[in-house]
mmCIF file of C-alpha atoms and ligand atoms in Angstrom:
data_model
loop_
_atom_site.group_PDB
_atom_site.id
_atom_site.type_symbol
_atom_site.label_atom_id
_atom_site.label_comp_id
_atom_site.label_asym_id
_atom_site.label_seq_id
_atom_site.Cartn_x
_atom_site.Cartn_y
_atom_site.Cartn_z
ATOM 1 C CA MET A 1 29.523 55.336 -25.813
ATOM 2 C CA LYS A 2 31.662 52.197 -26.067
ATOM 3 C CA ARG A 3 30.099 49.028 -24.735
ATOM 4 C CA PHE A 4 31.668 46.410 -22.551
ATOM 5 C CA LEU A 5 30.408 43.017 -21.555
ATOM 6 C CA THR A 6 31.650 40.469 -19.113
ATOM 7 C CA GLY A 7 30.440 37.588 -16.983
ATOM 8 C CA LEU A 8 31.319 35.083 -14.298
ATOM 9 C CA GLN A 9 30.190 31.515 -13.864
ATOM 10 C CA PRO A 10 28.036 30.817 -10.791
ATOM 11 C CA THR A 11 30.128 27.847 -9.746
ATOM 12 C CA GLY A 12 30.780 28.023 -6.057
ATOM 13 C CA SER A 13 31.953 30.911 -4.003
ATOM 14 C CA ILE A 14 33.602 33.834 -5.671
ATOM 15 C CA THR A 15 37.299 34.136 -4.892
ATOM 16 C CA LEU A 16 39.563 37.077 -4.249
ATOM 17 C CA GLY A 17 41.024 36.252 -7.702
ATOM 18 C CA ASN A 18 37.632 36.771 -9.372
ATOM 19 C CA TYR A 19 37.161 39.983 -7.401
ATOM 20 C CA ILE A 20 40.519 41.475 -8.368
ATOM 21 C CA GLY A 21 40.681 39.986 -11.883
ATOM 22 C CA ALA A 22 37.105 40.654 -12.924
ATOM 23 C CA ILE A 23 34.665 42.395 -10.566
ATOM 24 C CA LYS A 24 36.957 45.315 -9.702
ATOM 25 C CA GLN A 25 37.318 46.037 -13.419
ATOM 26 C CA MET A 26 33.532 46.104 -13.784
ATOM 27 C CA VAL A 27 33.260 48.683 -11.015
ATOM 28 C CA LYS A 28 35.973 50.777 -12.612
ATOM 29 C CA TYR A 29 34.600 50.652 -16.149
ATOM 30 C CA GLN A 30 30.954 51.232 -15.247
ATOM 31 C CA GLU A 31 31.713 54.957 -15.074
ATOM 32 C CA GLU A 32 32.901 55.264 -18.679
ATOM 33 C CA TYR A 33 31.150 52.506 -20.611
ATOM 34 C CA ASP A 34 27.733 51.153 -21.436
ATOM 35 C CA SER A 35 28.210 48.006 -19.408
ATOM 36 C CA PHE A 36 26.610 44.602 -19.663
ATOM 37 C CA ILE A 37 27.333 42.225 -16.813
ATOM 38 C CA PHE A 38 25.912 38.752 -16.704
ATOM 39 C CA ILE A 39 25.846 35.467 -14.858
ATOM 40 C CA ALA A 40 27.221 32.786 -17.181
ATOM 41 C CA ASP A 41 24.971 30.042 -15.815
ATOM 42 C CA MET A 42 24.765 28.136 -19.108
ATOM 43 C CA HIS A 43 28.544 27.916 -19.150
ATOM 44 C CA SER A 44 28.563 26.398 -15.708
ATOM 45 C CA ILE A 45 26.589 23.290 -16.765
ATOM 46 C CA THR A 46 29.373 22.277 -19.146
ATOM 47 C CA VAL A 47 30.606 20.292 -16.126
ATOM 48 C CA PRO A 48 28.304 18.482 -13.672
ATOM 49 C CA GLN A 49 26.451 20.713 -11.182
ATOM 50 C CA ASP A 50 24.021 19.929 -8.410
ATOM 51 C CA PRO A 51 20.816 21.728 -9.595
ATOM 52 C CA GLU A 52 19.803 23.139 -6.211
ATOM 53 C CA THR A 53 23.286 24.399 -5.422
ATOM 54 C CA LEU A 54 23.604 25.927 -8.869
ATOM 55 C CA SER A 55 20.375 27.846 -8.430
ATOM 56 C CA LYS A 56 21.563 29.190 -5.061
ATOM 57 C CA ASN A 57 24.902 30.173 -6.561
ATOM 58 C CA ILE A 58 23.168 32.144 -9.309
ATOM 59 C CA ARG A 59 21.381 34.320 -6.761
ATOM 60 C CA SER A 60 24.489 34.588 -4.699
ATOM 61 C CA LEU A 61 26.506 35.854 -7.663
ATOM 62 C CA VAL A 62 24.025 38.640 -8.414
ATOM 63 C CA ALA A 63 24.172 39.722 -4.768
ATOM 64 C CA THR A 64 27.976 39.562 -4.923
ATOM 65 C CA TYR A 65 28.166 41.772 -8.003
ATOM 66 C CA ILE A 66 26.025 44.440 -6.393
ATOM 67 C CA ALA A 67 27.713 44.139 -2.977
ATOM 68 C CA CYS A 68 31.094 44.657 -4.660
ATOM 69 C CA GLY A 69 29.908 47.931 -6.161
ATOM 70 C CA VAL A 70 28.454 46.945 -9.545
ATOM 71 C CA ASP A 71 25.683 49.541 -9.638
ATOM 72 C CA PRO A 72 22.393 48.286 -11.187
ATOM 73 C CA ASN A 73 21.654 51.849 -12.301
ATOM 74 C CA LYS A 74 24.857 52.041 -14.326
ATOM 75 C CA ASN A 75 24.971 48.455 -15.637
ATOM 76 C CA THR A 76 22.663 46.050 -17.374
ATOM 77 C CA ILE A 77 22.804 42.962 -15.160
ATOM 78 C CA PHE A 78 21.251 39.759 -16.498
ATOM 79 C CA LEU A 79 21.110 35.988 -16.373
ATOM 80 C CA GLN A 80 22.404 34.277 -19.525
ATOM 81 C CA SER A 81 19.810 31.464 -19.482
ATOM 82 C CA GLU A 82 16.940 33.975 -19.296
ATOM 83 C CA ASN A 83 17.830 35.303 -22.713
ATOM 84 C CA ILE A 84 17.095 32.555 -25.222
ATOM 85 C CA TYR A 85 19.077 34.225 -27.988
ATOM 86 C CA HIS A 86 22.487 33.325 -26.564
ATOM 87 C CA ALA A 87 21.986 29.628 -27.330
ATOM 88 C CA ASN A 88 20.406 30.376 -30.721
ATOM 89 C CA VAL A 89 23.252 32.617 -31.840
ATOM 90 C CA SER A 90 25.734 30.132 -30.452
ATOM 91 C CA TRP A 91 24.349 27.389 -32.696
ATOM 92 C CA ILE A 92 24.782 29.457 -35.848
ATOM 93 C CA LEU A 93 28.312 30.361 -34.753
ATOM 94 C CA GLU A 94 29.106 26.702 -34.038
ATOM 95 C CA CYS A 95 28.236 26.007 -37.640
ATOM 96 C CA ASN A 96 30.770 28.666 -38.597
ATOM 97 C CA THR A 97 33.648 27.636 -36.326
ATOM 98 C CA PRO A 98 36.259 25.116 -37.492
ATOM 99 C CA TYR A 99 36.218 22.050 -35.241
ATOM 100 C CA GLY A 100 40.012 22.023 -34.872
ATOM 101 C CA LEU A 101 40.158 25.555 -33.470
ATOM 102 C CA LEU A 102 38.262 24.547 -30.326
ATOM 103 C CA GLY A 103 40.649 21.702 -29.526
ATOM 104 C CA ARG A 104 43.423 24.261 -29.129
ATOM 105 C CA MET A 105 41.784 26.012 -26.201
ATOM 106 C CA THR A 106 43.944 25.670 -23.085
ATOM 107 C CA GLN A 107 40.944 25.601 -20.779
ATOM 108 C CA PHE A 108 39.406 22.732 -22.746
ATOM 109 C CA LYS A 109 42.649 20.785 -22.548
ATOM 110 C CA ASP A 110 42.782 21.280 -18.756
ATOM 111 C CA LYS A 111 39.137 20.634 -17.997
ATOM 112 C CA SER A 112 38.754 17.650 -20.315
ATOM 113 C CA GLN A 113 41.550 15.967 -18.371
ATOM 114 C CA LYS A 114 39.939 16.737 -15.030
ATOM 115 C CA HIS A 115 36.499 15.401 -15.951
ATOM 116 C CA GLN A 116 36.117 11.807 -17.063
ATOM 117 C CA ASN A 117 33.533 11.300 -19.831
ATOM 118 C CA PHE A 118 33.149 15.037 -20.319
ATOM 119 C CA MET A 119 30.230 16.330 -22.354
ATOM 120 C CA ALA A 120 30.211 17.957 -25.799
ATOM 121 C CA GLY A 121 29.315 21.321 -24.209
ATOM 122 C CA LEU A 122 32.762 21.537 -22.661
ATOM 123 C CA TYR A 123 34.219 21.517 -26.156
ATOM 124 C CA THR A 124 31.815 24.051 -27.674
ATOM 125 C CA TYR A 125 31.867 26.316 -24.569
ATOM 126 C CA PRO A 126 34.035 29.032 -26.211
ATOM 127 C CA VAL A 127 31.499 29.397 -29.023
ATOM 128 C CA LEU A 128 28.737 30.171 -26.537
ATOM 129 C CA MET A 129 31.113 32.704 -25.033
ATOM 130 C CA ALA A 130 31.652 34.217 -28.492
ATOM 131 C CA ALA A 131 27.858 34.455 -28.872
ATOM 132 C CA ASP A 132 27.574 36.240 -25.480
ATOM 133 C CA ILE A 133 30.072 38.819 -26.637
ATOM 134 C CA LEU A 134 29.085 39.265 -30.284
ATOM 135 C CA ILE A 135 25.310 39.568 -29.831
ATOM 136 C CA TYR A 136 25.733 42.888 -28.069
ATOM 137 C CA ASP A 137 28.337 44.399 -30.426
ATOM 138 C CA SER A 138 30.655 44.606 -27.440
ATOM 139 C CA ASP A 139 33.747 46.755 -27.911
ATOM 140 C CA TYR A 140 35.591 45.501 -24.845
ATOM 141 C CA VAL A 141 35.571 42.365 -22.757
ATOM 142 C CA PRO A 142 37.308 42.754 -19.387
ATOM 143 C CA VAL A 143 38.567 39.347 -18.252
ATOM 144 C CA GLY A 144 41.460 37.799 -16.361
ATOM 145 C CA LYS A 145 44.400 36.371 -18.312
ATOM 146 C CA ASP A 146 42.965 32.843 -18.333
ATOM 147 C CA GLN A 147 40.021 33.949 -20.501
ATOM 148 C CA LYS A 148 42.031 35.987 -23.002
ATOM 149 C CA GLN A 149 42.314 33.097 -25.455
ATOM 150 C CA HIS A 150 38.524 32.740 -25.497
ATOM 151 C CA VAL A 151 38.008 36.426 -26.252
ATOM 152 C CA GLU A 152 40.564 36.193 -29.043
ATOM 153 C CA LEU A 153 38.668 33.218 -30.405
ATOM 154 C CA ALA A 154 35.448 35.273 -30.368
ATOM 155 C CA ARG A 155 37.266 37.874 -32.403
ATOM 156 C CA ASP A 156 38.501 35.240 -34.880
ATOM 157 C CA ILE A 157 35.004 33.788 -35.221
ATOM 158 C CA ALA A 158 33.586 37.265 -35.866
ATOM 159 C CA GLU A 159 36.252 38.081 -38.411
ATOM 160 C CA SER A 160 35.853 34.891 -40.397
ATOM 161 C CA PHE A 161 32.049 35.158 -40.273
ATOM 162 C CA ASN A 162 32.209 38.715 -41.642
ATOM 163 C CA LYS A 163 34.558 37.580 -44.377
ATOM 164 C CA ARG A 164 32.498 34.548 -45.327
ATOM 165 C CA TYR A 165 29.252 36.514 -45.652
ATOM 166 C CA GLY A 166 30.885 39.682 -47.019
ATOM 167 C CA LYS A 167 29.444 41.960 -44.321
ATOM 168 C CA GLU A 168 30.784 43.816 -41.295
ATOM 169 C CA PHE A 169 28.073 42.203 -39.209
ATOM 170 C CA PHE A 170 29.901 41.370 -35.998
ATOM 171 C CA LYS A 171 32.008 43.929 -34.203
ATOM 172 C CA LEU A 172 35.502 42.662 -33.347
ATOM 173 C CA PRO A 173 35.810 42.672 -29.547
ATOM 174 C CA GLU A 174 38.983 43.412 -27.615
ATOM 175 C CA PRO A 175 39.947 41.804 -24.317
ATOM 176 C CA LEU A 176 40.785 44.195 -21.478
ATOM 177 C CA ILE A 177 43.288 42.505 -19.210
ATOM 178 C CA PRO A 178 44.362 44.195 -15.966
ATOM 179 C CA GLU A 179 48.164 44.258 -15.775
ATOM 180 C CA GLU A 180 49.292 43.106 -12.342
ATOM 181 C CA GLY A 181 46.015 41.697 -11.103
ATOM 182 C CA ALA A 182 45.420 39.666 -14.241
ATOM 183 C CA LYS A 183 46.353 36.588 -12.296
ATOM 184 C CA ILE A 184 45.977 36.202 -8.557
ATOM 185 C CA CYS A 185 47.581 32.940 -7.535
ATOM 186 C CA ASP A 186 46.820 30.222 -5.054
ATOM 187 C CA LEU A 187 48.323 30.995 -1.629
ATOM 188 C CA ILE A 188 49.648 27.476 -1.117
ATOM 189 C CA ASP A 189 50.791 26.822 -4.701
ATOM 190 C CA PRO A 190 51.527 30.315 -6.068
ATOM 191 C CA THR A 191 52.432 28.945 -9.481
ATOM 192 C CA LYS A 192 48.731 28.151 -10.083
ATOM 193 C CA LYS A 193 45.840 30.591 -10.401
ATOM 194 C CA MET A 194 43.570 31.017 -7.390
ATOM 195 C CA SER A 195 40.588 28.957 -8.427
ATOM 196 C CA LYS A 196 37.108 28.249 -7.056
ATOM 197 C CA SER A 197 37.601 24.614 -7.949
ATOM 198 C CA ALA A 198 40.969 24.107 -6.183
ATOM 199 C CA GLU A 199 41.027 20.977 -4.073
ATOM 200 C CA ASN A 200 42.928 22.547 -1.195
ATOM 201 C CA LYS A 201 40.813 25.486 -0.009
ATOM 202 C CA LYS A 202 43.615 26.773 2.232
ATOM 203 C CA GLY A 203 45.135 28.486 -0.771
ATOM 204 C CA VAL A 204 41.918 30.184 -1.853
ATOM 205 C CA ILE A 205 40.288 33.230 -0.258
ATOM 206 C CA MET A 206 36.537 33.296 -0.806
ATOM 207 C CA LEU A 207 34.797 36.676 -0.676
ATOM 208 C CA LEU A 208 32.491 35.359 2.041
ATOM 209 C CA ASP A 209 35.223 33.776 4.200
ATOM 210 C CA ASP A 210 35.100 34.995 7.785
ATOM 211 C CA GLU A 211 37.852 37.130 9.218
ATOM 212 C CA LYS A 212 39.470 34.250 11.091
ATOM 213 C CA ASP A 213 39.762 32.105 7.951
ATOM 214 C CA ILE A 214 41.099 34.961 5.860
ATOM 215 C CA ARG A 215 43.829 35.677 8.408
ATOM 216 C CA LYS A 216 44.704 32.006 8.759
ATOM 217 C CA LYS A 217 44.967 31.503 5.002
ATOM 218 C CA ILE A 218 47.165 34.569 4.453
ATOM 219 C CA MET A 219 49.429 33.814 7.426
ATOM 220 C CA GLY A 220 49.849 30.283 6.011
ATOM 221 C CA ALA A 221 50.720 31.457 2.483
ATOM 222 C CA THR A 222 53.807 29.896 0.902
ATOM 223 C CA THR A 223 56.841 32.202 0.842
ATOM 224 C CA ASP A 224 60.598 31.675 0.343
ATOM 225 C CA SER A 225 63.784 31.768 2.357
ATOM 226 C CA GLU A 226 65.085 35.185 1.245
ATOM 227 C CA MET A 227 63.063 37.093 3.876
ATOM 228 C CA ILE A 228 62.897 40.273 1.786
ATOM 229 C CA VAL A 229 59.572 41.722 0.622
ATOM 230 C CA ARG A 230 60.540 42.051 -3.023
ATOM 231 C CA TYR A 231 58.569 41.442 -6.225
ATOM 232 C CA ASP A 232 60.052 38.703 -8.375
ATOM 233 C CA ILE A 233 57.478 36.429 -9.924
ATOM 234 C CA GLU A 234 60.057 33.845 -11.061
ATOM 235 C CA THR A 235 61.987 33.203 -7.871
ATOM 236 C CA LYS A 236 59.499 34.527 -5.294
ATOM 237 C CA PRO A 237 56.001 33.665 -6.602
ATOM 238 C CA GLY A 238 54.412 33.541 -3.125
ATOM 239 C CA ILE A 239 55.609 36.936 -1.904
ATOM 240 C CA SER A 240 54.992 38.447 -5.364
ATOM 241 C CA ASN A 241 51.402 37.190 -5.221
ATOM 242 C CA LEU A 242 50.881 38.824 -1.803
ATOM 243 C CA ILE A 243 52.439 42.055 -3.104
ATOM 244 C CA THR A 244 50.054 41.930 -6.070
ATOM 245 C CA ILE A 245 47.066 41.494 -3.775
ATOM 246 C CA TYR A 246 48.270 44.407 -1.622
ATOM 247 C CA HIS A 247 48.843 46.545 -4.713
ATOM 248 C CA GLU A 248 45.397 45.820 -6.128
ATOM 249 C CA LEU A 249 43.575 46.523 -2.880
ATOM 250 C CA SER A 250 45.575 49.532 -1.650
ATOM 251 C CA GLY A 251 46.283 51.284 -4.948
ATOM 252 C CA MET A 252 49.970 51.594 -3.947
ATOM 253 C CA THR A 253 52.557 50.780 -6.615
ATOM 254 C CA ILE A 254 54.770 47.699 -6.319
ATOM 255 C CA SER A 255 57.845 49.826 -5.545
ATOM 256 C CA GLN A 256 55.970 51.820 -2.879
ATOM 257 C CA ILE A 257 55.012 48.508 -1.254
ATOM 258 C CA GLU A 258 58.586 47.199 -1.418
ATOM 259 C CA GLU A 259 59.773 50.458 0.185
ATOM 260 C CA LYS A 260 57.092 50.369 2.902
ATOM 261 C CA PHE A 261 58.017 46.813 3.930
ATOM 262 C CA LYS A 262 61.769 46.936 3.337
ATOM 263 C CA ASP A 263 62.531 46.415 7.032
ATOM 264 C CA SER A 264 59.617 44.075 7.777
ATOM 265 C CA ASN A 265 59.788 40.331 8.154
ATOM 266 C CA TYR A 266 57.314 38.097 6.300
ATOM 267 C CA GLY A 267 55.101 37.712 9.397
ATOM 268 C CA THR A 268 54.569 41.477 9.705
ATOM 269 C CA PHE A 269 53.992 41.827 5.964
ATOM 270 C CA LYS A 270 51.454 39.001 5.910
ATOM 271 C CA LYS A 271 49.597 40.501 8.860
ATOM 272 C CA GLU A 272 49.279 43.809 6.994
ATOM 273 C CA VAL A 273 48.069 42.019 3.866
ATOM 274 C CA ALA A 274 45.470 40.204 5.994
ATOM 275 C CA ASP A 275 44.348 43.495 7.658
ATOM 276 C CA LEU A 276 43.874 45.048 4.235
ATOM 277 C CA VAL A 277 41.968 42.096 2.770
ATOM 278 C CA VAL A 278 39.669 41.973 5.828
ATOM 279 C CA SER A 279 39.011 45.722 5.653
ATOM 280 C CA VAL A 280 38.062 45.489 1.964
ATOM 281 C CA LEU A 281 35.903 42.374 2.290
ATOM 282 C CA LYS A 282 33.993 43.264 5.483
ATOM 283 C CA PRO A 283 31.708 45.951 3.946
ATOM 284 C CA ILE A 284 31.166 43.747 0.876
ATOM 285 C CA GLN A 285 30.024 40.896 3.105
ATOM 286 C CA ASP A 286 27.682 43.164 5.119
ATOM 287 C CA ARG A 287 25.993 44.407 1.951
ATOM 288 C CA TYR A 288 25.811 40.871 0.529
ATOM 289 C CA TYR A 289 23.815 39.580 3.512
ATOM 290 C CA GLU A 290 21.417 42.528 3.234
ATOM 291 C CA LEU A 291 20.810 41.740 -0.439
ATOM 292 C CA ILE A 292 20.714 37.974 -0.682
ATOM 293 C CA ASN A 293 17.030 37.509 0.181
ATOM 294 C CA SER A 294 15.804 40.863 -1.092
ATOM 295 C CA LYS A 295 13.373 41.564 -3.923
ATOM 296 C CA GLU A 296 15.881 43.990 -5.346
ATOM 297 C CA LEU A 297 17.801 41.093 -6.907
ATOM 298 C CA ASP A 298 14.741 39.892 -8.827
ATOM 299 C CA GLU A 299 13.906 43.393 -9.989
ATOM 300 C CA VAL A 300 17.423 43.882 -11.316
ATOM 301 C CA LEU A 301 17.342 40.553 -13.211
ATOM 302 C CA ASP A 302 13.847 41.151 -14.608
ATOM 303 C CA ALA A 303 14.905 44.519 -16.020
ATOM 304 C CA GLY A 304 18.091 42.959 -17.446
ATOM 305 C CA LYS A 305 16.144 40.177 -19.112
ATOM 306 C CA ILE A 306 13.740 42.561 -20.842
ATOM 307 C CA LYS A 307 16.435 44.928 -22.066
ATOM 308 C CA THR A 308 18.910 42.304 -23.321
ATOM 309 C CA THR A 309 16.210 40.186 -24.972
ATOM 310 C CA GLU A 310 15.094 43.190 -27.027
ATOM 311 C CA ILE A 311 18.635 43.898 -28.199
ATOM 312 C CA ALA A 312 19.518 40.250 -28.859
ATOM 313 C CA LYS A 313 16.317 39.560 -30.796
ATOM 314 C CA ILE A 314 17.205 42.208 -33.373
ATOM 315 C CA LYS A 315 20.743 40.848 -33.809
ATOM 316 C CA TYR A 316 19.474 37.271 -34.081
ATOM 317 C CA GLU A 317 16.873 38.123 -36.731
ATOM 318 C CA GLU A 318 19.541 39.849 -38.832
ATOM 319 C CA LEU A 319 21.868 36.905 -38.336
ATOM 320 C CA LYS A 320 19.213 34.433 -39.502
ATOM 321 C CA ASN A 321 18.694 36.513 -42.623
ATOM 322 C CA ILE A 322 22.402 36.614 -43.412
ATOM 323 C CA VAL A 323 22.800 32.843 -43.241
ATOM 324 C CA GLY A 324 19.549 32.153 -45.103
ATOM 325 C CA LEU A 325 17.339 30.959 -42.255
ATOM 326 C CA TYR A 326 14.148 32.614 -43.528
ATOM 327 C CA ARG A 327 11.272 31.779 -45.809
HETATM 328 P P1 TYM B 401 35.090 32.428 -14.713
HETATM 329 O O1 TYM B 401 33.805 32.318 -14.009
HETATM 330 O O2 TYM B 401 36.013 31.253 -14.694
HETATM 331 O O3 TYM B 401 35.933 33.645 -14.151
HETATM 332 C C1 TYM B 401 35.343 34.920 -14.105
HETATM 333 C C2 TYM B 401 36.373 36.008 -14.329
HETATM 334 O O4 TYM B 401 37.360 35.986 -13.291
HETATM 335 C C3 TYM B 401 38.658 35.921 -13.867
HETATM 336 N N1 TYM B 401 39.494 35.107 -12.964
HETATM 337 C C4 TYM B 401 40.643 35.533 -12.428
HETATM 338 N N2 TYM B 401 41.303 36.676 -12.545
HETATM 339 C C5 TYM B 401 42.466 36.802 -11.858
HETATM 340 N N3 TYM B 401 42.989 35.849 -11.069
HETATM 341 C C6 TYM B 401 42.339 34.668 -10.925
HETATM 342 N N4 TYM B 401 42.864 33.732 -10.123
HETATM 343 C C7 TYM B 401 41.116 34.465 -11.614
HETATM 344 N N5 TYM B 401 40.213 33.445 -11.698
HETATM 345 C C8 TYM B 401 39.238 33.848 -12.532
HETATM 346 C C9 TYM B 401 38.444 35.247 -15.228
HETATM 347 O O5 TYM B 401 39.443 35.536 -16.142
HETATM 348 C C10 TYM B 401 37.138 35.844 -15.652
HETATM 349 O O6 TYM B 401 37.328 37.125 -16.218
HETATM 350 N N6 TYM B 401 34.081 31.851 -19.556
HETATM 351 C C11 TYM B 401 34.061 32.818 -18.480
HETATM 352 C C12 TYM B 401 32.680 33.403 -18.267
HETATM 353 C C13 TYM B 401 32.092 33.977 -19.508
HETATM 354 C C14 TYM B 401 32.431 35.228 -20.091
HETATM 355 C C15 TYM B 401 31.621 35.328 -21.271
HETATM 356 C C16 TYM B 401 33.303 36.250 -19.744
HETATM 357 C C17 TYM B 401 31.160 33.394 -20.293
HETATM 358 N N7 TYM B 401 30.856 34.223 -21.347
HETATM 359 C C18 TYM B 401 31.686 36.446 -22.085
HETATM 360 C C19 TYM B 401 33.368 37.358 -20.582
HETATM 361 C C20 TYM B 401 32.563 37.463 -21.737
HETATM 362 C C21 TYM B 401 34.490 32.114 -17.206
HETATM 363 O O7 TYM B 401 34.439 30.925 -17.102
HETATM 364 O O8 TYM B 401 34.865 32.939 -16.210
#
């Protein structure tokens, strides 16, 4: 059975973009793959975090995964920092990654501008991500478009490591990018991705937003003056973004949606988008609040820690031998 692995950072509330771009793929693929899903908590401290809030967000993310349909019986769910081998493997990979390659990462360029006096971890972040992926011999890595470059880097690191040491030691992973939903955009500025860290929260739907806020945000989404519900990402990014959201949550094709709303004005269309988003998020929220303080979360993470530590230990020992770290 092919293996897939993916993770999200526990930095603030999960957005509709994360749900459509990442979590929905997990739920889909859990049926056909041996799936490893984790909380990338070590990645999140590459920028400053309040410790107490971070800890709460970690728990919240596990509850979110499960509430969204990631089934603990079909997936290995774990916390990155509870498996010490990620950081160990990452170090060896750092020593096998050309410095210049990391400076080319788009996310580094963006984030290093946003954070004054940023830390070294922000620069080496993609190597830790490569370690996450390569330790488990992952075949596929489902991510949104913004993370594709990092998965490609993991593949490059694996390839050059294998070449350098003359062994097919690391499997070359492939990114799995969902077509339309690969990028859900901000409702106010639809040329930017919907992001947890956006300054203006009016453009961002959080999975735990209440119904009133969801409706308000969607009704306030930026549109255009054409007044036709038509998909055209270049000239109508706002309406195209709403069509994408509708498509992802209803399963209807873009042309079916255009046909359905051909006589509707933007107000009617937005109201239907809001109805759909509310109907999808309501059961997720109910399940989330049942789970958040339950023991079930700890049991799931304990099992994940034991299983992934066993697997990673074997890979790490082999890796140490290959590079000569033995006596
Ligand atoms: P993170 O936490 O930024 O995002 C988690 C996932 O959500 C996707 N995503 C989106 N998809 C569509 N539209 C959006 N607006 C949107 N915003 C975010 C991201 O592409 C991602 O798939 N570095 C990763 C976490 C990570 C990881 C890994 C992932 C660490 N190690 C190994 C896969 C494999 C990150 O910061 O994701």
